[in-house]
mmCIF file with all atom_site columns, C-alpha atoms in Angstrom:
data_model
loop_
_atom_site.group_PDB
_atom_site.id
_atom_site.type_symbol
_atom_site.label_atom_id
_atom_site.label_alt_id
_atom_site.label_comp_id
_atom_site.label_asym_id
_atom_site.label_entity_id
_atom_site.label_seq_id
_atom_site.pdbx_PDB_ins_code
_atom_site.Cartn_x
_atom_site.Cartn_y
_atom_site.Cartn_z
_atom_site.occupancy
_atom_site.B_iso_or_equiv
_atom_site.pdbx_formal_charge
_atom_site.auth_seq_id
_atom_site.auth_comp_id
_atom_site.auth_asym_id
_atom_site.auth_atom_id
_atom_site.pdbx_PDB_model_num
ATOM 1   C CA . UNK R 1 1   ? -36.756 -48.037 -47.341 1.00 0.00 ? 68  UNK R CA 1
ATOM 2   C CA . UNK R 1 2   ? -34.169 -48.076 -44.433 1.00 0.00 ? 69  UNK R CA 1
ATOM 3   C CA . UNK R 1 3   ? -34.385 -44.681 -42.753 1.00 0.00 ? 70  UNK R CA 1
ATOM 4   C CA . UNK R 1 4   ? -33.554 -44.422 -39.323 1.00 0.00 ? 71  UNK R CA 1
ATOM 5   C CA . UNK R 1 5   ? -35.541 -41.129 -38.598 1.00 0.00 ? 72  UNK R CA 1
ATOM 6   C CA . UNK R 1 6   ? -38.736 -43.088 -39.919 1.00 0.00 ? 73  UNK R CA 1
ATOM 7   C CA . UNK R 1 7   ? -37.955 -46.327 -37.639 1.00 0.00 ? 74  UNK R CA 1
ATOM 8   C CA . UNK R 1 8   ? -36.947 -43.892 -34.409 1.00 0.00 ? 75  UNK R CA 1
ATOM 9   C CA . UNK R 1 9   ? -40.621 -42.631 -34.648 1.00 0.00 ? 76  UNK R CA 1
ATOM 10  C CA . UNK R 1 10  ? -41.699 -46.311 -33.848 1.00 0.00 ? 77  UNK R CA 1
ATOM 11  C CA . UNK R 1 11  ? -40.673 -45.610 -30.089 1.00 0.00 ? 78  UNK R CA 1
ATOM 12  C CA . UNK R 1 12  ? -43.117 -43.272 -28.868 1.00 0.00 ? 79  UNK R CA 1
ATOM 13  C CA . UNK R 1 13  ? -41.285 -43.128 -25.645 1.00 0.00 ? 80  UNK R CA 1
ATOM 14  C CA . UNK R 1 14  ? -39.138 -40.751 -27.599 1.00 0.00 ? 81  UNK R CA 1
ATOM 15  C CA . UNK R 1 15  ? -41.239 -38.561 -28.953 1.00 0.00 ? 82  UNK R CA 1
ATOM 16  C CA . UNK R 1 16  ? -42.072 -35.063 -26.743 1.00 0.00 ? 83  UNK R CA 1
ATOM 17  C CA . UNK R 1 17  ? -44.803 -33.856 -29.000 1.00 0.00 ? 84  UNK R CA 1
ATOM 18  C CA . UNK R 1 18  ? -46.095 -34.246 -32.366 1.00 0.00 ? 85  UNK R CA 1
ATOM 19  C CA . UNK R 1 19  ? -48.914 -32.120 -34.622 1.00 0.00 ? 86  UNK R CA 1
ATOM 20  C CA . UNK R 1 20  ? -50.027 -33.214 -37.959 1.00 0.00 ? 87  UNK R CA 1
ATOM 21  C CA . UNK R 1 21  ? -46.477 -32.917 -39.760 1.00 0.00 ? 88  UNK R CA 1
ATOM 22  C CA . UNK R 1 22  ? -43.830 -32.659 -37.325 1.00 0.00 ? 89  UNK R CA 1
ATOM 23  C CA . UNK R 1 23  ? -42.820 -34.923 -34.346 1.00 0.00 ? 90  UNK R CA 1
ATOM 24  C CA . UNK R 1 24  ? -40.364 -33.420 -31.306 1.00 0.00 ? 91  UNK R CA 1
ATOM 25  C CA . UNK R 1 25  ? -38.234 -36.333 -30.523 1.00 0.00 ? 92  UNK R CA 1
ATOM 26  C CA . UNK R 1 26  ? -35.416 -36.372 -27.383 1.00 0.00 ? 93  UNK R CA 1
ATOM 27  C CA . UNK R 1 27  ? -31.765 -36.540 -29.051 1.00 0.00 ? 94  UNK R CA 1
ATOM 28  C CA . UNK R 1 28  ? -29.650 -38.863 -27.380 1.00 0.00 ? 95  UNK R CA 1
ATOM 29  C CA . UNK R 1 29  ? -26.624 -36.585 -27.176 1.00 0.00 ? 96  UNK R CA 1
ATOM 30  C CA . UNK R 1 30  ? -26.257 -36.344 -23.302 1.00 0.00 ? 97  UNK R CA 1
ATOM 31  C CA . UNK R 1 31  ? -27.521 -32.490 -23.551 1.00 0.00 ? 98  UNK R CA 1
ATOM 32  C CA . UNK R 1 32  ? -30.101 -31.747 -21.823 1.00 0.00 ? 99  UNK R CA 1
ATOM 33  C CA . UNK R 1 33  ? -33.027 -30.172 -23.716 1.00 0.00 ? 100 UNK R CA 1
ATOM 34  C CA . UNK R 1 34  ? -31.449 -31.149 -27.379 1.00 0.00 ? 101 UNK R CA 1
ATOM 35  C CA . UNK R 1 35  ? -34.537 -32.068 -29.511 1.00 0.00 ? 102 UNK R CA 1
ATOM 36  C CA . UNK R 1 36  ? -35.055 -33.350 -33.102 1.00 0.00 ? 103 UNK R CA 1
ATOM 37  C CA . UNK R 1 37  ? -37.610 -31.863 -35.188 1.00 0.00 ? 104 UNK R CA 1
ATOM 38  C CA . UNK R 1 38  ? -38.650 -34.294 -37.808 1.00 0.00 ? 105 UNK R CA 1
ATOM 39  C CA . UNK R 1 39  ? -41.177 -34.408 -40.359 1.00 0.00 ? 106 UNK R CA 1
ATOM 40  C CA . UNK R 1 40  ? -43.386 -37.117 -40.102 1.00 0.00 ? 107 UNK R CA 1
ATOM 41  C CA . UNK R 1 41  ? -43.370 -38.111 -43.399 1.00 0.00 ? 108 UNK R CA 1
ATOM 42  C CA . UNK R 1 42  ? -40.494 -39.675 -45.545 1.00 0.00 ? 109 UNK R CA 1
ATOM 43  C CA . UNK R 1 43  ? -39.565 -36.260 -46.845 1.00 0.00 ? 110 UNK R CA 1
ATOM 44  C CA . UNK R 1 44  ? -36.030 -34.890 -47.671 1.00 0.00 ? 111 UNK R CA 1
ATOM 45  C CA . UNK R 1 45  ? -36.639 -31.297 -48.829 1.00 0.00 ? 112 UNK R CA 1
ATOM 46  C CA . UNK R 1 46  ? -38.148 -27.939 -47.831 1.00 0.00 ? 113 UNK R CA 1
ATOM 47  C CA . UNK R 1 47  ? -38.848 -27.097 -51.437 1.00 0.00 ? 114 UNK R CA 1
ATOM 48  C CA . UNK R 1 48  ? -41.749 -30.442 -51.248 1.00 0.00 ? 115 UNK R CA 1
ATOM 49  C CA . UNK R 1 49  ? -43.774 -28.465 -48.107 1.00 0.00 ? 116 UNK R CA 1
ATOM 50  C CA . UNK R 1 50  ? -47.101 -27.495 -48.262 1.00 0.00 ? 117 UNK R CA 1
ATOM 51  C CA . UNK R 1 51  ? -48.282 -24.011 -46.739 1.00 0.00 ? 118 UNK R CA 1
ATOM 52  C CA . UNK R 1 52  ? -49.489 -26.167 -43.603 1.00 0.00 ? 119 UNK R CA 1
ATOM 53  C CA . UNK R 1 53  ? -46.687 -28.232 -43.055 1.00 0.00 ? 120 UNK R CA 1
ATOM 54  C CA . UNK R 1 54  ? -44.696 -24.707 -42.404 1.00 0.00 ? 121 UNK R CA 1
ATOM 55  C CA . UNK R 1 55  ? -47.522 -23.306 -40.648 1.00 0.00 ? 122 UNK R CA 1
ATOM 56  C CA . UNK R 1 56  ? -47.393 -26.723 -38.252 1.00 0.00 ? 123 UNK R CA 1
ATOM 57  C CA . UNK R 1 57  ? -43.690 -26.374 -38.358 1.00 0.00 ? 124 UNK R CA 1
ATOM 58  C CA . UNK R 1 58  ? -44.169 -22.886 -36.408 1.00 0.00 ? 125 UNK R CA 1
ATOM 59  C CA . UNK R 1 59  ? -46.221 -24.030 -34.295 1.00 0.00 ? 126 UNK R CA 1
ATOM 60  C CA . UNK R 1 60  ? -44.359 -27.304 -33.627 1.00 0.00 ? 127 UNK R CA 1
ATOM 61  C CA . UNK R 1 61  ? -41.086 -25.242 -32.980 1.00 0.00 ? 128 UNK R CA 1
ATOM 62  C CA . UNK R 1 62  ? -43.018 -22.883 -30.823 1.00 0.00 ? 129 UNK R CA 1
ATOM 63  C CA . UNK R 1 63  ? -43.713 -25.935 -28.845 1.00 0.00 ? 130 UNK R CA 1
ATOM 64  C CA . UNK R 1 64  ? -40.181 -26.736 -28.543 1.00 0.00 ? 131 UNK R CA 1
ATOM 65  C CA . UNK R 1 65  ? -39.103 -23.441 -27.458 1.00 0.00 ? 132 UNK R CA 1
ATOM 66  C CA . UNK R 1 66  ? -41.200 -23.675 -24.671 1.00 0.00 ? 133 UNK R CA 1
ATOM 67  C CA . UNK R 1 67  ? -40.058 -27.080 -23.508 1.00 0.00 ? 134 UNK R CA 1
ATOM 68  C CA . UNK R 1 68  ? -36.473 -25.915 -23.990 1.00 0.00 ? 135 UNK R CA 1
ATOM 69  C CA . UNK R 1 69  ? -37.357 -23.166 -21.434 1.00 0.00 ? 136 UNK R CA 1
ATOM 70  C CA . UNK R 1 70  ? -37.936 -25.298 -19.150 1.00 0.00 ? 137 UNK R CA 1
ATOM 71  C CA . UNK R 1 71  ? -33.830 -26.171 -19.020 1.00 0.00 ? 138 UNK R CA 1
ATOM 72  C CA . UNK R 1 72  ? -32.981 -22.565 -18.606 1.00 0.00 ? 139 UNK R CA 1
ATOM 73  C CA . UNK R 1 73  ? -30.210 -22.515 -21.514 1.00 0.00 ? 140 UNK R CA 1
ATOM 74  C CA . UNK R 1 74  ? -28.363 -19.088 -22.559 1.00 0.00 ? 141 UNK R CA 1
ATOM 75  C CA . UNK R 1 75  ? -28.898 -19.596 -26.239 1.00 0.00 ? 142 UNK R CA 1
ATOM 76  C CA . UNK R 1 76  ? -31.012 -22.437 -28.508 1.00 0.00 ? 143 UNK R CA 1
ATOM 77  C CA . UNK R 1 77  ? -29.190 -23.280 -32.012 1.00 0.00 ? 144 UNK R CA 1
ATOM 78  C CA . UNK R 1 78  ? -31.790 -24.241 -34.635 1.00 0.00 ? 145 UNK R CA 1
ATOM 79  C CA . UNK R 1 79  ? -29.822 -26.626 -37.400 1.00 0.00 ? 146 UNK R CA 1
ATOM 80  C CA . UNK R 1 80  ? -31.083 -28.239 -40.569 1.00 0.00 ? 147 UNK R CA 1
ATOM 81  C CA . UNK R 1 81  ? -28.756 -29.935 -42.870 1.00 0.00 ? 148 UNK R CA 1
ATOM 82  C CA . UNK R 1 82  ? -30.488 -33.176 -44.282 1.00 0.00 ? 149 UNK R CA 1
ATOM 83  C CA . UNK R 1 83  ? -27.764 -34.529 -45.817 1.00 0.00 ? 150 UNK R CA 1
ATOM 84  C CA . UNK R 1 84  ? -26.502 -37.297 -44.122 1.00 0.00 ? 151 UNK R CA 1
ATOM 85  C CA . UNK R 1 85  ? -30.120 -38.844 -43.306 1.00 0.00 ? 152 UNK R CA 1
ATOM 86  C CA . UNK R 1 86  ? -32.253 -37.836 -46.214 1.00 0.00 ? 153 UNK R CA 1
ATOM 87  C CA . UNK R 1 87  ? -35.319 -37.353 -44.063 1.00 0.00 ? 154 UNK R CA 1
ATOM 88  C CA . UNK R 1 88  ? -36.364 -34.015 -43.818 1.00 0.00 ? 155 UNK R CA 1
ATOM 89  C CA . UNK R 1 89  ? -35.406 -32.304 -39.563 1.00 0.00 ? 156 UNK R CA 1
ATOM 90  C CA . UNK R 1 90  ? -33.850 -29.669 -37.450 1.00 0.00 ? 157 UNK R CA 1
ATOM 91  C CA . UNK R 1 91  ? -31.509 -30.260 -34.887 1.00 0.00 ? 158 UNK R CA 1
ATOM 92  C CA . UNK R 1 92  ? -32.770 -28.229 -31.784 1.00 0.00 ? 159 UNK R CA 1
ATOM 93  C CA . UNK R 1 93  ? -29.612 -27.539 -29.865 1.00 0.00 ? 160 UNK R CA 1
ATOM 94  C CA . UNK R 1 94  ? -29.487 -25.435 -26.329 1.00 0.00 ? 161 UNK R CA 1
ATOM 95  C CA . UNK R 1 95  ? -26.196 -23.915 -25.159 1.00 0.00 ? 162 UNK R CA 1
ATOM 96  C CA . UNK R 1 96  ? -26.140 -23.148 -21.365 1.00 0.00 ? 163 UNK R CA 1
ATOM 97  C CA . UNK R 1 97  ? -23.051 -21.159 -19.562 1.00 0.00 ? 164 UNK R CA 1
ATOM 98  C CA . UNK R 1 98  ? -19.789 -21.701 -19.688 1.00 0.00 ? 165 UNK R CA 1
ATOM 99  C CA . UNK R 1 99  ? -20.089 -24.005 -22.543 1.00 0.00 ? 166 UNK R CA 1
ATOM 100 C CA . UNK R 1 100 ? -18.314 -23.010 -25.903 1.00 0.00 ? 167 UNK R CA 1
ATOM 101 C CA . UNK R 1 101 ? -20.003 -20.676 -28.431 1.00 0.00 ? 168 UNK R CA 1
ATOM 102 C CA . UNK R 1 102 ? -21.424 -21.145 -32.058 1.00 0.00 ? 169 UNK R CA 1
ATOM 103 C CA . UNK R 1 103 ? -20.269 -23.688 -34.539 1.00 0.00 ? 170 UNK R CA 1
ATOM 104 C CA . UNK R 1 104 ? -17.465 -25.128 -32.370 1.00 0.00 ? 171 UNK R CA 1
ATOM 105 C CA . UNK R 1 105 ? -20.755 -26.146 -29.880 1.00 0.00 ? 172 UNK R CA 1
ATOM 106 C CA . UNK R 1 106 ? -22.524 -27.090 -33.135 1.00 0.00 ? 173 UNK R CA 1
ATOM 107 C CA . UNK R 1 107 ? -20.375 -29.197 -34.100 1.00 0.00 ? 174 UNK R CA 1
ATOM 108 C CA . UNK R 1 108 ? -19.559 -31.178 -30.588 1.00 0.00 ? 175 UNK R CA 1
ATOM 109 C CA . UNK R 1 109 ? -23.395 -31.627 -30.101 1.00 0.00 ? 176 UNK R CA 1
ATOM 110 C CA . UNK R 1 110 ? -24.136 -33.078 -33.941 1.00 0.00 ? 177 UNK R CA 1
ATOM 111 C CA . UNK R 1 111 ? -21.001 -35.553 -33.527 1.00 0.00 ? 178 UNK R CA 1
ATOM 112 C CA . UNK R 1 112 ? -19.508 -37.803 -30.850 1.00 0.00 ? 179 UNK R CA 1
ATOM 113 C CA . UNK R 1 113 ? -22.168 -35.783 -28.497 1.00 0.00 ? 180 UNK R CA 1
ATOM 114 C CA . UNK R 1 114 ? -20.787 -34.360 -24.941 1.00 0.00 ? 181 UNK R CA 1
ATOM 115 C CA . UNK R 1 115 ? -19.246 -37.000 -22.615 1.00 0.00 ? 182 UNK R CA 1
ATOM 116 C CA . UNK R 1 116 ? -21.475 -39.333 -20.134 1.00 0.00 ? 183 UNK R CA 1
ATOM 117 C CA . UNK R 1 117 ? -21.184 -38.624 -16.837 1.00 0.00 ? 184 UNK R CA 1
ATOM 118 C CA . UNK R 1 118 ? -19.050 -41.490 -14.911 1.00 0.00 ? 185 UNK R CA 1
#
Protein backbone atom coordinates (compact mmCIF):
# COMPACT_ATOMS: atom_id res chain seq x y z
CA UNK A 1 0.00 0.00 0.00
CA UNK A 2 1.26 3.54 -1.00
CA UNK A 3 -0.41 5.99 1.38
CA UNK A 4 1.24 9.03 2.12
CA UNK A 5 -0.58 9.74 5.51
CA UNK A 6 0.78 6.19 6.67
CA UNK A 7 4.53 6.98 5.41
CA UNK A 8 4.31 10.85 6.94
CA UNK A 9 3.84 9.10 10.38
CA UNK A 10 7.41 7.59 9.85
CA UNK A 11 8.87 11.15 10.76
CA UNK A 12 8.17 11.58 14.27
CA UNK A 13 9.61 15.00 14.08
CA UNK A 14 6.20 15.76 12.71
CA UNK A 15 4.06 14.47 14.90
CA UNK A 16 2.73 16.99 18.02
CA UNK A 17 0.95 14.30 19.92
CA UNK A 18 -0.47 10.99 19.51
CA UNK A 19 -2.96 8.62 21.91
CA UNK A 20 -3.84 5.15 21.04
CA UNK A 21 -5.77 5.99 17.65
CA UNK A 22 -5.03 9.34 16.56
CA UNK A 23 -1.68 11.15 15.82
CA UNK A 24 -1.54 15.34 15.69
CA UNK A 25 0.83 15.94 12.93
CA UNK A 26 2.18 19.78 11.83
CA UNK A 27 0.68 20.59 8.19
CA UNK A 28 3.11 22.06 6.05
CA UNK A 29 0.88 24.84 4.75
CA UNK A 30 2.88 27.93 6.03
CA UNK A 31 -0.08 28.58 8.73
CA UNK A 32 0.81 28.65 11.80
CA UNK A 33 -1.01 26.26 14.16
CA UNK A 34 -2.67 24.13 11.06
CA UNK A 35 -2.62 20.48 12.31
CA UNK A 36 -3.61 17.09 10.78
CA UNK A 37 -5.54 14.73 12.74
CA UNK A 38 -4.96 11.28 11.46
CA UNK A 39 -5.90 7.97 12.48
CA UNK A 40 -3.21 5.81 13.10
CA UNK A 41 -4.35 3.05 11.38
CA UNK A 42 -4.89 2.52 7.54
CA UNK A 43 -8.52 3.48 7.89
CA UNK A 44 -10.73 5.44 5.37
CA UNK A 45 -14.13 5.70 7.08
CA UNK A 46 -15.93 6.91 10.22
CA UNK A 47 -18.58 4.25 9.82
CA UNK A 48 -15.30 1.40 10.67
CA UNK A 49 -14.66 3.30 14.39
CA UNK A 50 -14.91 1.69 17.45
CA UNK A 51 -16.56 3.51 20.59
CA UNK A 52 -12.81 4.22 21.74
CA UNK A 53 -11.36 5.37 18.74
CA UNK A 54 -14.13 8.39 19.02
CA UNK A 55 -13.70 8.60 22.59
CA UNK A 56 -9.62 9.03 21.81
CA UNK A 57 -10.63 11.20 18.96
CA UNK A 58 -12.17 13.73 21.69
CA UNK A 59 -9.66 13.62 23.61
CA UNK A 60 -7.01 13.85 20.85
CA UNK A 61 -8.86 17.00 19.42
CA UNK A 62 -9.12 18.40 22.87
CA UNK A 63 -5.42 18.20 22.77
CA UNK A 64 -5.25 20.10 19.67
CA UNK A 65 -7.42 22.82 20.74
CA UNK A 66 -5.23 23.54 23.37
CA UNK A 67 -2.06 23.66 21.31
CA UNK A 68 -3.92 25.81 18.79
CA UNK A 69 -4.44 28.25 21.73
CA UNK A 70 -1.31 28.71 22.07
CA UNK A 71 -1.29 30.78 18.42
CA UNK A 72 -4.06 33.01 19.56
CA UNK A 73 -6.30 32.51 16.27
CA UNK A 74 -9.95 34.18 15.97
CA UNK A 75 -11.60 31.03 14.78
CA UNK A 76 -10.30 27.06 14.31
CA UNK A 77 -12.01 25.24 11.14
CA UNK A 78 -12.31 21.49 11.80
CA UNK A 79 -12.39 19.66 8.07
CA UNK A 80 -12.74 16.02 7.15
CA UNK A 81 -13.16 15.01 3.63
CA UNK A 82 -11.11 11.71 2.99
CA UNK A 83 -11.43 11.61 -0.40
CA UNK A 84 -8.48 12.44 -2.06
CA UNK A 85 -6.12 10.35 0.44
CA UNK A 86 -8.23 7.45 1.52
CA UNK A 87 -6.80 7.45 5.02
CA UNK A 88 -9.11 8.37 7.49
CA UNK A 89 -8.15 12.66 9.12
CA UNK A 90 -9.28 16.12 9.88
CA UNK A 91 -7.74 19.05 8.69
CA UNK A 92 -7.31 21.38 11.81
CA UNK A 93 -7.31 24.83 10.32
CA UNK A 94 -6.93 28.29 12.52
CA UNK A 95 -8.05 31.61 11.02
CA UNK A 96 -6.45 34.68 12.76
CA UNK A 97 -7.53 38.52 11.88
CA UNK A 98 -7.77 40.07 8.96
CA UNK A 99 -7.56 36.92 7.06
CA UNK A 100 -10.63 35.91 4.83
CA UNK A 101 -13.64 34.07 6.32
CA UNK A 102 -15.13 30.47 5.88
CA UNK A 103 -14.78 28.32 2.84
CA UNK A 104 -12.88 30.90 0.74
CA UNK A 105 -10.03 30.41 3.85
CA UNK A 106 -10.86 26.69 3.61
CA UNK A 107 -10.15 26.37 0.54
CA UNK A 108 -6.68 28.56 0.29
CA UNK A 109 -5.34 26.56 3.35
CA UNK A 110 -6.30 22.79 1.83
CA UNK A 111 -4.67 23.88 -1.68
CA UNK A 112 -1.60 25.75 -2.91
CA UNK A 113 -1.34 26.74 1.05
CA UNK A 114 -0.64 30.65 1.94
CA UNK A 115 2.53 32.14 0.35
CA UNK A 116 6.23 31.73 2.00
CA UNK A 117 7.54 34.55 3.34
CA UNK A 118 10.55 36.00 1.02
Amino acid sequence: MNCPICEAHKNESEIVFQNQNWILRKADQNLDGYLYMEHKGHVDSWFDLSLSAFENYGRALHKATEILKTFQPEKMYIVAIAERVPHLHVHLIPRYENQEKGLDHIAKATGPGFPKPM
